[in-house]
Short mmCIF file of C-alpha atoms in Angstrom, two decimals:
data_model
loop_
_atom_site.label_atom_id
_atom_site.label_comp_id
_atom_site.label_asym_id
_atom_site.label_seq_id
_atom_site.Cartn_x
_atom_site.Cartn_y
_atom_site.Cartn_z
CA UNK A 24 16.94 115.22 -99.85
CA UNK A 25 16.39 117.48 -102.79
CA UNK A 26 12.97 115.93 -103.58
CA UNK A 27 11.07 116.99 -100.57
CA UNK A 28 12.70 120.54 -100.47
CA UNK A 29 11.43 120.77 -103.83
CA UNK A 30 8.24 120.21 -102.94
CA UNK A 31 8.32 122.73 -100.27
CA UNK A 32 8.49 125.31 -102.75
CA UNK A 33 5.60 127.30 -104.17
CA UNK A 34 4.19 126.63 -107.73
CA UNK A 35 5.23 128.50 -109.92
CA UNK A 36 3.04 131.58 -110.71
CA UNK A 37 1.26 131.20 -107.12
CA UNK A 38 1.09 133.68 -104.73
CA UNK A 39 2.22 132.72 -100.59
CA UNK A 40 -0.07 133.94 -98.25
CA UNK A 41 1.43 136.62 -96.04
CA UNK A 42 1.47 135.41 -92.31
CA UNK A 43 0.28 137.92 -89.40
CA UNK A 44 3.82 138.34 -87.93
CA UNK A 45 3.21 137.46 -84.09
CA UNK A 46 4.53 140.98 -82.71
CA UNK A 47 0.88 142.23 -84.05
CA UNK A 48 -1.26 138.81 -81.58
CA UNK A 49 1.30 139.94 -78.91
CA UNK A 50 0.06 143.64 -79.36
CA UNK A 51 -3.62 142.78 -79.89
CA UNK A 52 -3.61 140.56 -76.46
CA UNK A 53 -1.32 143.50 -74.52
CA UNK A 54 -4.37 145.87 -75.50
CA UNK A 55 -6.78 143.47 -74.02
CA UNK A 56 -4.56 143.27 -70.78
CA UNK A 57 -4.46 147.45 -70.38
CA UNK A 58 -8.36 147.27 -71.49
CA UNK A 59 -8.76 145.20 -68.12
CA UNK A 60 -7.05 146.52 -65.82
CA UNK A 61 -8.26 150.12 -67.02
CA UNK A 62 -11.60 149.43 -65.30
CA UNK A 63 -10.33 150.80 -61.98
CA UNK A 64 -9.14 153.79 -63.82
CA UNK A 65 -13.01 154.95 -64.33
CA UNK A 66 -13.93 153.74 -60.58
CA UNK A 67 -12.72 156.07 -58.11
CA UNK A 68 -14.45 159.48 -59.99
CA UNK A 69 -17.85 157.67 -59.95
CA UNK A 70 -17.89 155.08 -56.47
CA UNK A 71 -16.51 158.70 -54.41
CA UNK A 72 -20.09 159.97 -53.83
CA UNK A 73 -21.75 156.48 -53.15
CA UNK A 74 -19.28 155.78 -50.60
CA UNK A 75 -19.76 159.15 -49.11
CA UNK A 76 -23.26 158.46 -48.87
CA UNK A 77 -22.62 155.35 -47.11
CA UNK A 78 -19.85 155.98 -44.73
CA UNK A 79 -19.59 159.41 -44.43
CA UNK A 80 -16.04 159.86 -45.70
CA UNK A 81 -14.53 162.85 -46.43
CA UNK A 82 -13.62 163.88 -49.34
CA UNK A 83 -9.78 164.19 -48.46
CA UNK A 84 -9.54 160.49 -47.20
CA UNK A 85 -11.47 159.15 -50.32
CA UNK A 86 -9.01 160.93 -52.52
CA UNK A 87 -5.84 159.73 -50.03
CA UNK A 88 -6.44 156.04 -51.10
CA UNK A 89 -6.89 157.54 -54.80
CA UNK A 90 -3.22 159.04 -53.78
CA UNK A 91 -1.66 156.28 -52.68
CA UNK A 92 -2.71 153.90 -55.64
CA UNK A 93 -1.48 156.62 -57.64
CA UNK A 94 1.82 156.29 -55.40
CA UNK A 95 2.22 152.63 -55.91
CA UNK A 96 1.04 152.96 -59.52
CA UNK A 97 4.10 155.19 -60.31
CA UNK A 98 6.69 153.63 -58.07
CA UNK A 99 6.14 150.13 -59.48
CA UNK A 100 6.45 150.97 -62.61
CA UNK A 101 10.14 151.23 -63.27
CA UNK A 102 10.68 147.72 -60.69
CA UNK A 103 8.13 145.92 -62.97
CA UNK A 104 9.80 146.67 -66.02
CA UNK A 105 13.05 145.27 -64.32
CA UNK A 106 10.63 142.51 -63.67
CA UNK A 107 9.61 141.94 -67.20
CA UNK A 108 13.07 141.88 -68.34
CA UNK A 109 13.92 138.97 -65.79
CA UNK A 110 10.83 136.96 -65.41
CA UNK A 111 9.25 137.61 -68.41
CA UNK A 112 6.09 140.13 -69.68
CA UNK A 113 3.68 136.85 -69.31
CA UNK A 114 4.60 136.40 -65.58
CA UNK A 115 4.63 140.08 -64.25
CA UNK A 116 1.35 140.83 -66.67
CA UNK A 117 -0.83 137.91 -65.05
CA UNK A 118 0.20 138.24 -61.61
CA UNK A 119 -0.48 142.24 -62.09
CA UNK A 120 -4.39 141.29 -63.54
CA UNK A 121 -4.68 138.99 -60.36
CA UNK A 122 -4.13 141.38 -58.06
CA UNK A 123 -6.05 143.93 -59.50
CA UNK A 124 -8.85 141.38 -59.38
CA UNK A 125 -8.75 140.79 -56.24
CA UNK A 126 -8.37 144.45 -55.14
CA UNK A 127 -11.51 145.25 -56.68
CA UNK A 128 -13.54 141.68 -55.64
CA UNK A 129 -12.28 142.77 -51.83
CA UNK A 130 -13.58 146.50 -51.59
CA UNK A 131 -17.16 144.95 -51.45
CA UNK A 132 -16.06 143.80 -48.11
CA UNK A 133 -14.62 147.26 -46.72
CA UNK A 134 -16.56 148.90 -43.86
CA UNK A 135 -13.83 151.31 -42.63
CA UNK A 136 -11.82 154.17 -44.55
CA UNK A 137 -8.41 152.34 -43.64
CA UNK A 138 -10.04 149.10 -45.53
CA UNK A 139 -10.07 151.17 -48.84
CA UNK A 140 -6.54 152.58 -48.33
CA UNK A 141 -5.82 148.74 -48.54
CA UNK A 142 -7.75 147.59 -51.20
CA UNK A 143 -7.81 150.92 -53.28
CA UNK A 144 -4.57 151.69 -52.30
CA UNK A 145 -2.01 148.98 -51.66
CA UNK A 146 -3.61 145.63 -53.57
CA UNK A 147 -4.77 147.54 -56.83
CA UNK A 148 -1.87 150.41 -57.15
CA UNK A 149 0.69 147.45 -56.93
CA UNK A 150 -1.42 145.82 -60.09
CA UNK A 151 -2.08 148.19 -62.23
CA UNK A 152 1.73 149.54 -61.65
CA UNK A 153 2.73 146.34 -63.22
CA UNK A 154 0.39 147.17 -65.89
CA UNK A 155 1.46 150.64 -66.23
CA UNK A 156 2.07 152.66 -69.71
CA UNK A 157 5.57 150.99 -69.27
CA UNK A 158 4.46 147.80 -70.65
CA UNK A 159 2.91 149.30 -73.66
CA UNK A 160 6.51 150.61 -74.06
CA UNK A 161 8.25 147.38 -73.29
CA UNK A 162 6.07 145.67 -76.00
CA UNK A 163 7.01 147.82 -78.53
CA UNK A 164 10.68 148.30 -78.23
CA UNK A 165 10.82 144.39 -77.54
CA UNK A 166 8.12 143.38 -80.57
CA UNK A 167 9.02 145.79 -83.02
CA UNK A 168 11.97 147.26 -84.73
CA UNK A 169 9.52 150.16 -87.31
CA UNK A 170 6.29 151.72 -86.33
CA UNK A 171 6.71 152.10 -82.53
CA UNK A 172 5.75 155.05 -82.06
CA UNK A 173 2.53 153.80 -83.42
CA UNK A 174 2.55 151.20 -81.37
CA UNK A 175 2.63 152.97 -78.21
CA UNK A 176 0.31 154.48 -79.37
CA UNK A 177 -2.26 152.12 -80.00
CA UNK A 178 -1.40 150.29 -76.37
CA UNK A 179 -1.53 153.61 -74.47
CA UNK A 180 -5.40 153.54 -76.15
CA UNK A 181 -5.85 150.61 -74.07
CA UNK A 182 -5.95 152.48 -71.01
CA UNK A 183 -8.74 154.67 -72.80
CA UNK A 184 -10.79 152.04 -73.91
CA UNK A 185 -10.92 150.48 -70.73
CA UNK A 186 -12.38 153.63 -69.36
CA UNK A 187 -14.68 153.67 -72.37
CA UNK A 188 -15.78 150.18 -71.87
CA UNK A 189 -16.10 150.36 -67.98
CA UNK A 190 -17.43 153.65 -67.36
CA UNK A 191 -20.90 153.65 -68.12
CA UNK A 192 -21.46 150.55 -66.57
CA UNK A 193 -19.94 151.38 -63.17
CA UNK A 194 -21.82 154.74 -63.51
CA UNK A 195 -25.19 152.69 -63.98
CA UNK A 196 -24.44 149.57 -61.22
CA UNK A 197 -23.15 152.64 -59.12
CA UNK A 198 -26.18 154.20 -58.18
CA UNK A 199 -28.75 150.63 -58.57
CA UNK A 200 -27.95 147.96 -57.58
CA UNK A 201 -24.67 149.66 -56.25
CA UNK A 202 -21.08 150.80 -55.97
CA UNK A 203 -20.35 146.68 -54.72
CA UNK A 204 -21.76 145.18 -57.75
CA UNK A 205 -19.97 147.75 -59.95
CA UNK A 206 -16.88 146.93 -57.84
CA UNK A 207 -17.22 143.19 -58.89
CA UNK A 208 -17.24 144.52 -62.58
CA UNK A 209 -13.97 145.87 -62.37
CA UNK A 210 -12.72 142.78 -60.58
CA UNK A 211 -14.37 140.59 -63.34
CA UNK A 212 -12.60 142.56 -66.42
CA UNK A 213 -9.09 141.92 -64.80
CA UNK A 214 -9.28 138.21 -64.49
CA UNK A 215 -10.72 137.86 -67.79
CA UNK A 216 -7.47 138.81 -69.72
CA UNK A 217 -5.42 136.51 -67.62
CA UNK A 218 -5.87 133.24 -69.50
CA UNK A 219 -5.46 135.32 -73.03
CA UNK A 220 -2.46 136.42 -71.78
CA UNK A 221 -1.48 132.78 -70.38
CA UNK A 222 -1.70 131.40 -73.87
CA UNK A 223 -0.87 134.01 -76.54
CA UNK A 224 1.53 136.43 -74.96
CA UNK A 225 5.07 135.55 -75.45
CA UNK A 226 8.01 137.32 -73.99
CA UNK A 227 10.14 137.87 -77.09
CA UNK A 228 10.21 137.61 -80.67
CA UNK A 229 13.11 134.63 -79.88
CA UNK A 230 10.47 132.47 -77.90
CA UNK A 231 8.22 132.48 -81.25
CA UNK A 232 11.34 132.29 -83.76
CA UNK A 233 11.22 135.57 -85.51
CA UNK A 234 12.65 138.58 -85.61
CA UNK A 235 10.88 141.65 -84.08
CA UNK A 236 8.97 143.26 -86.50
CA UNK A 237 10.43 145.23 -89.35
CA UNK A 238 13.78 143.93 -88.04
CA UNK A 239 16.14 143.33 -91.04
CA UNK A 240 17.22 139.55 -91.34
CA UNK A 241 20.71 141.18 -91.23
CA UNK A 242 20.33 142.95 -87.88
CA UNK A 243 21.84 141.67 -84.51
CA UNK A 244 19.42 143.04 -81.45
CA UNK A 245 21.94 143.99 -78.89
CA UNK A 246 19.51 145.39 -76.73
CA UNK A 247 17.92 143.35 -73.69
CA UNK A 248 14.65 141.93 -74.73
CA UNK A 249 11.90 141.11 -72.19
CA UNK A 250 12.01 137.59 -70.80
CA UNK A 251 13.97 136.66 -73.52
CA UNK A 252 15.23 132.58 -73.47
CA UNK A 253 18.25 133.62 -76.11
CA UNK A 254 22.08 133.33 -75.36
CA UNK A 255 24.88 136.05 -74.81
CA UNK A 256 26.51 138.57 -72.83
CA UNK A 257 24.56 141.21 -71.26
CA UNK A 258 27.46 143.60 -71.96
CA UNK A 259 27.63 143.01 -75.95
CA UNK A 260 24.51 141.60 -76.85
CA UNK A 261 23.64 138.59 -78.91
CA UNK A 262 25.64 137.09 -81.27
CA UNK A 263 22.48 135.68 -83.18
CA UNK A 264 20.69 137.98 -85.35
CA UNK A 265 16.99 138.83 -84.02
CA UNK A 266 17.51 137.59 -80.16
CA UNK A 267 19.24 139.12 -77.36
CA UNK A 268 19.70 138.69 -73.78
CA UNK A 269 18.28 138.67 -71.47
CA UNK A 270 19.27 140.73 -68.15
CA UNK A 271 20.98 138.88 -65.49
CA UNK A 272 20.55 139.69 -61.61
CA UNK A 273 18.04 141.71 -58.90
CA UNK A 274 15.40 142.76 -61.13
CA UNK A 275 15.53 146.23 -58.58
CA UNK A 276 18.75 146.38 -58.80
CA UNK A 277 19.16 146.86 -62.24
CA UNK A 278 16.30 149.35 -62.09
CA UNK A 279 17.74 151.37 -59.65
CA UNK A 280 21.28 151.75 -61.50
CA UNK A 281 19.02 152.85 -64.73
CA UNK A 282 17.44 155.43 -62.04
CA UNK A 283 21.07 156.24 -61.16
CA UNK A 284 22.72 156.48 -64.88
CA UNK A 285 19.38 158.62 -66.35
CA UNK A 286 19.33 161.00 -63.10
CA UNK A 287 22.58 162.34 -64.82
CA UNK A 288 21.35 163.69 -68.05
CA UNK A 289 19.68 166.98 -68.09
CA UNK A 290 16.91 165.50 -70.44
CA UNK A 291 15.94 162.66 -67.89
CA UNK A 292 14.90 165.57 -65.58
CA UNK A 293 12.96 167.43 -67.79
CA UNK A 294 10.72 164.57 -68.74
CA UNK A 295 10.18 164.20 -65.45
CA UNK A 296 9.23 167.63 -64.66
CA UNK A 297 6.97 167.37 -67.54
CA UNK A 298 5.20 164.18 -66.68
CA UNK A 299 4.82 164.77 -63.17
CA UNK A 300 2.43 167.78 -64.44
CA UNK A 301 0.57 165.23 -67.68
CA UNK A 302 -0.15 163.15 -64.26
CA UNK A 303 -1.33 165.93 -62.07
CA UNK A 304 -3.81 167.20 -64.58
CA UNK A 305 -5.03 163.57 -65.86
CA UNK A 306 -5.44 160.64 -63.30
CA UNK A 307 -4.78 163.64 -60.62
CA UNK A 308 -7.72 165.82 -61.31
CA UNK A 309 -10.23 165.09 -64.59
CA UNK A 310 -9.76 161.56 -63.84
CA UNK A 311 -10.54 161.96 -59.89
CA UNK A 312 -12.54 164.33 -59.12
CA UNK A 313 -14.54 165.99 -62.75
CA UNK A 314 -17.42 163.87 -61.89
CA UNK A 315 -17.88 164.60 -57.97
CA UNK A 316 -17.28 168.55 -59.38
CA UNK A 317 -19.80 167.94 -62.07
CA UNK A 318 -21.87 166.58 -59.38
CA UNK A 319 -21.11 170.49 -57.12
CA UNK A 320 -22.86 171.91 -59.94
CA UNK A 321 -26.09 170.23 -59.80
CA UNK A 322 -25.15 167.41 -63.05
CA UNK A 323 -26.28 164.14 -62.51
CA UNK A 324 -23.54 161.72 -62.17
CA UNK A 325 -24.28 159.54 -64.86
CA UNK A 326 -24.52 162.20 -66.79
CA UNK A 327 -21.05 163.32 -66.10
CA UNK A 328 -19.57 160.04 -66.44
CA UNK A 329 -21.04 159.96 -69.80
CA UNK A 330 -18.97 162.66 -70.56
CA UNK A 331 -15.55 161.18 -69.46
CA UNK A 332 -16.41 158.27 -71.48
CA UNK A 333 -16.67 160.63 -74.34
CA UNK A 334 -13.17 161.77 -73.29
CA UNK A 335 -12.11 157.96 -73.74
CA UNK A 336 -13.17 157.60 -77.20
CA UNK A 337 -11.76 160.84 -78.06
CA UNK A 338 -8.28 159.82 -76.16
CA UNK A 339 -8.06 156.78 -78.43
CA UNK A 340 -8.00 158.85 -81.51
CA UNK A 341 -5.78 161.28 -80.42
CA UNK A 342 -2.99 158.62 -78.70
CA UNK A 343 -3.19 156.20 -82.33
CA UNK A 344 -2.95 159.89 -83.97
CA UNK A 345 0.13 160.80 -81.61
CA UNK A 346 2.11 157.64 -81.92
CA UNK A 347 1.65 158.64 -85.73
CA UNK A 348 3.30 161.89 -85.45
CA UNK A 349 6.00 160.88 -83.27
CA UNK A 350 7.21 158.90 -86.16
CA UNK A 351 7.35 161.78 -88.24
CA UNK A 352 8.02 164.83 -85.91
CA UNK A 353 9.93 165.91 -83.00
CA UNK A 354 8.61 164.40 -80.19
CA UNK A 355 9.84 167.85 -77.94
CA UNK A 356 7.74 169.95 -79.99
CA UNK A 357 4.57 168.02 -80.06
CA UNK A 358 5.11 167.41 -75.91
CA UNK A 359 5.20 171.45 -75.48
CA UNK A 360 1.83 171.76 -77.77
CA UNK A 361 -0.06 168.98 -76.17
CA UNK A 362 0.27 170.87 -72.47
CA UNK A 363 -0.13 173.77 -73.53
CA UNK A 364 -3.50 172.83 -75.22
CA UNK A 365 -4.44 171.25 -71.75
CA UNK A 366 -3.58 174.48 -69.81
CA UNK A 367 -5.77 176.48 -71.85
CA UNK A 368 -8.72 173.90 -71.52
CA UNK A 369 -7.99 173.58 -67.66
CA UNK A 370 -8.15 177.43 -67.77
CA UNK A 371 -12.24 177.83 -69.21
CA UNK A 372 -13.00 174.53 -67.38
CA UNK A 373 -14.83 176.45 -64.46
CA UNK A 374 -17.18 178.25 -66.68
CA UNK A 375 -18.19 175.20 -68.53
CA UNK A 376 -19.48 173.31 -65.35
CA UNK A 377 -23.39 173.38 -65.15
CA UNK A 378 -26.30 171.30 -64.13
CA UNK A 379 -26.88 170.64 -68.17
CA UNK A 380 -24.34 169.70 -70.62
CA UNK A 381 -23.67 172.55 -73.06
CA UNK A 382 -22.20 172.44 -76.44
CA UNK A 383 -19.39 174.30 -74.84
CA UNK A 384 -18.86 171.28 -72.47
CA UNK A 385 -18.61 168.85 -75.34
CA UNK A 386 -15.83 171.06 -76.88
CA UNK A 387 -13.97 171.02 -74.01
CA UNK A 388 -14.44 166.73 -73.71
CA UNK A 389 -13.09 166.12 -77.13
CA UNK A 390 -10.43 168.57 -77.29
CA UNK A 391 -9.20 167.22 -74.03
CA UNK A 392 -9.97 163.86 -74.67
CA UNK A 393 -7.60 164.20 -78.03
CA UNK A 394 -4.58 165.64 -75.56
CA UNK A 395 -5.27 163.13 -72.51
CA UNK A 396 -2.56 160.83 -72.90
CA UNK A 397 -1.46 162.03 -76.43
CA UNK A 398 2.14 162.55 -74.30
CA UNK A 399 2.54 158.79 -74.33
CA UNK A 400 4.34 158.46 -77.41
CA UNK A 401 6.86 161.52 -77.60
CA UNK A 402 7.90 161.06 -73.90
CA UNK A 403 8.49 157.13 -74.48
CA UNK A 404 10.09 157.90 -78.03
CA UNK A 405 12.60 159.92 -76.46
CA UNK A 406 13.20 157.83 -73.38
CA UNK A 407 14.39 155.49 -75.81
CA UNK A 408 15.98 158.10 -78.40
CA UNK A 409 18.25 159.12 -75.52
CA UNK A 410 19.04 156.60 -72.93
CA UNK A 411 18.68 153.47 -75.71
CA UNK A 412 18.40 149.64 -73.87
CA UNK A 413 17.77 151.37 -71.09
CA UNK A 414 14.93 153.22 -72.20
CA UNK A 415 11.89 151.40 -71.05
CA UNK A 416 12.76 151.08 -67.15
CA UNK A 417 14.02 154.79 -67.70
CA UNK A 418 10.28 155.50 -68.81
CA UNK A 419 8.90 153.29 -66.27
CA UNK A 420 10.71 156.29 -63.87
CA UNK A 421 9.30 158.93 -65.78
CA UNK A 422 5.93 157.30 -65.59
CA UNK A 423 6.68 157.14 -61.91
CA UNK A 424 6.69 160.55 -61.48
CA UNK A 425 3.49 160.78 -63.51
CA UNK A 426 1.62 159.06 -60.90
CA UNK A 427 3.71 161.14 -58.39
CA UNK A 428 2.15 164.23 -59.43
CA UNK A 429 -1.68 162.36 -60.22
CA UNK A 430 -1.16 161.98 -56.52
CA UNK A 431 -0.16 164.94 -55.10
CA UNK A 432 -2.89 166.44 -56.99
CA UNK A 433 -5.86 164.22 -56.45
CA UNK A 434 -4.90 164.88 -52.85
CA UNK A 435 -4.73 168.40 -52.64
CA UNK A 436 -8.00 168.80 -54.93
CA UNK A 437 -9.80 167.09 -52.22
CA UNK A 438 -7.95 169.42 -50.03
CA UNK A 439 -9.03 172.47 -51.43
CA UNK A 440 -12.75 170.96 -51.81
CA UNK A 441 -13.13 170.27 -48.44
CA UNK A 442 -11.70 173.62 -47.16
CA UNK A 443 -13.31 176.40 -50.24
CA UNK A 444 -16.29 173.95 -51.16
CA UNK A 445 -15.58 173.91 -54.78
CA UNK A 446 -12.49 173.13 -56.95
CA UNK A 447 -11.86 176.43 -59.21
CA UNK A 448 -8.57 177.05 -57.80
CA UNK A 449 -7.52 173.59 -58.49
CA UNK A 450 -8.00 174.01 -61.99
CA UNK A 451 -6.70 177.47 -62.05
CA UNK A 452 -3.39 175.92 -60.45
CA UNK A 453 -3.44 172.88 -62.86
CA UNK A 454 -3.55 175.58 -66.17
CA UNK A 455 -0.40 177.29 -64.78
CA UNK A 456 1.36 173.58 -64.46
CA UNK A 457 0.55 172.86 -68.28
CA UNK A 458 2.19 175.77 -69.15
CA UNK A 459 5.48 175.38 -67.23
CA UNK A 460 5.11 172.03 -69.09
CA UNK A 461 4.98 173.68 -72.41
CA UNK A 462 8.10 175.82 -71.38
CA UNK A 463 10.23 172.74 -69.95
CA UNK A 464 9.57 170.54 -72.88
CA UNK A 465 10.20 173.02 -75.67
CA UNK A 466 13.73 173.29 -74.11
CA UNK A 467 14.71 169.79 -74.71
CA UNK A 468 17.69 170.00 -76.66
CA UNK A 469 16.73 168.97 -80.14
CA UNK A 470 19.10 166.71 -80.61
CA UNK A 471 19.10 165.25 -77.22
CA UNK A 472 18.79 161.78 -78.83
CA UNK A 473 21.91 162.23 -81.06
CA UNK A 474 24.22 163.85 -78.49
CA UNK A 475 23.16 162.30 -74.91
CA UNK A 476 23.58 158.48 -75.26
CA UNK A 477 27.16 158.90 -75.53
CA UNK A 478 27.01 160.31 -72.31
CA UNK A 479 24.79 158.03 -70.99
CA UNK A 480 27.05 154.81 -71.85
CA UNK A 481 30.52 156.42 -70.63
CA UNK A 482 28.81 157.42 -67.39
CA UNK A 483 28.06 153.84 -67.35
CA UNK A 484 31.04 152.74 -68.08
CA UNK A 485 32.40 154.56 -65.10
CA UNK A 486 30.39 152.48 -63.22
#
């Protein structure tokens, strides 16, 4: 027996290569997933004026089925990490793609507004709230032990460079051949990702045989890991070092006692307050309706589309660059500078807004392209700072009220369109939200992560 486990050993003086640890192909394929089912993210701005032309919808019922995507987007969030944590990331993830798929595919077939409420609405806000910024946090705290924050980072990108990717494209299919063919696109880039994530994306470091990464040998994960296959009690965790369990019981169930326990703490509440607001001023308005007020001002709408593209490229340097400093610096303080940043670009937004772009415009583009979802990382790092196991279905219900507000907003923008004929009090209105954003998340009680889990678990206990 001692022969052959001799010869397993290195030679002396030889170096072993270093594997990639698998947390990093699991992350690499997750960013492809987000990538795909970004592409609807860039639709709605750009197909809003074809299908104006066509139909002759208003603006306000166009931005309704934006609203209730946005609706479903947030609201599934929290259920599908629930999900993920029962059935697995691979199973929720694929079926998520497929339905975004055929969202997309089935808009080419839509000849009445209630048709897109259906397809924009209902098929492809259930899908891409599976594939909400909640996965990108349920990878990391399930993949990796050090550098999550990073992580999140880098997934929450995803979302960017899916709009970076698809933009243009949809912008150019949009006006020839047309808004179906671009519509087919989207479609397309969904079920593209599903075999990748078929083959290479495993639920938990226990279903490859390692331990999350930068987990120490030592360490016993008593946390609930996504899909996980291990052994042990829910209640106390694993007994073997670098696997956990996984959850037992109604995936909804178990998100809506998370929903219960986190409505308790004061901090729960404020993230929510503050998200609701990143939401309204994102997905809500820039991401909805920039290009058809671009479009008020005489720009082309290529042209403008251009220019949110620019805002994805600069969004994927400024998430990686926020997952960075959430490692290193309170996550409360960078929130409170990120919206107020926003507010103040919201505020000059009006004046910028021309036929031609200025180099005032492309200011504006990359400082708010840096700040776009640059609130990713703090508001996950502290979902999981202060409510612990629980963290990612506790941001999934944070992210819901994210889309909650992109909702309310993209609705009421059209709103105001259709009853002033321009959007400047929109954006007036969103600048005063960033700043009550600023305000609510600088009063985050600094150590809210050190004090608040305590109360989280013996509330829990009571229960």
């Amino acid at each position: 027996m001692n022969a052959p486990e001799t010869a397993l050993q290195p030679a002396p003086g030889k170096r072993t290569r270093r594997k990639l640890h698998p947390a990093w192909i699991v992350a690499a394929v997750a960013f492809l997933a987000l990538v795909g089912a970004a592409g609807f993210r860039a639709a709605p701005g750009v197909l809003m004026v074809p299908l104006q032309n066509e139909f002759g919808w208003s603006t306000t019922v166009l931005s309704a089925a934006v609203s209730i995507n946005l609706v479903l987007f947030g609201l599934t969030a929290p259920f599908a990490a629930a999900l993920m944590e029962r059935f697995g990331i691979r199973a929720v993830t694929s079926v998520a793609l497929v339905l975004i798929g055929a969202g997309s595919a089935l808009t080419v077939l839509v000849n009445q507004s209630w048709q897109i409420l259906l397809t924009w609405g209902l098929l492809i806000g259930l899908g891409t709230g599976s594939m909400a910024l909640v996965f990108a946090a349920t990878i990391a705290n399930t993949w990796f032990s050090k550098s999550r924050g990073l992580v999140i980072g880098i997934l929450t990108a995803g979302s960017a460079a899916g709009q970076l990717v698809f933009l243009p494209f949809i912008a150019m299919l949009a006006q020839d051949p047309g808004w179906r063919q671009a519509s087919l696109l989207i479609a397309a880039g969904a079920l593209a990702v599903v075999p990748l994530v078929l083959k290479f994306l495993k639920n938990s470091p226990a279903d490859a045989g390692v331990l999350p990464y930068g987990a120490d040998a030592a360490e016993q994960v008593t946390e609930p890991a996504a899909g996980s296959t291990a052994t042990g009690s829910p209640e106390t965790g694993s007994t073997v070092p670098g696997e956990a369990a996984a959850p037992a019981g109604n995936a909804a169930i178990r998100a809506l006692q998370v929903l219960k326990r986190a409505s308790k703490v004061r901090t729960f509440w404020a993230l929510v307050a503050g998200f609701a607001i990143c939401g309204a001023t994102t997905n809500g308005l820039i991401g909805t309706h920039f290009i058809p007020s671009a479009h008020d001002h005489g720009m082309a709408e290529t042209t403008a589309a251009g220019l949110l593209a620019v805002v994805g490229i600069f969004d994927i340097v400024g998430t990686i660059a926020s997952g960075w400093l959430t490692d290193r610096f309170n996550p409360r303080i960078l929130l409170a500078v990120y919206y107020q940043f926003r507010g103040i670009g919201l505020l000059v937004l009006p004046l910028l807004l021309s036929a031609t772009v200025q180099p005032s415009m492309i200011v504006f583009v990359v400082i708010y392209g840096l700040d776009w979802v640059a609130t990713v990382p703090p508001t996950a790092a502290i979902c999981r700072q202060v409510f612990g196991a629980d963290g990612s279905v506790v941001f999934g219900w944070v992210f819901a009220a994210h889309q909650l507000g992109a909702a309310a907003a993209a609705l009421a923008a059209g709103a105001i369109r259709d009853a002033t004929g321009q959007y400047t009090y929109a954006w007036f209105g969103a600048a005063a939200m960033c700043t009550i954003a600023a305000v609510i998340s600088a009063t985050i009680r600094k150590d809210a992560g050190a004090r608040e889990p305590v109360l989280v678990e013996a509330r829990a206990a009571e229960h």
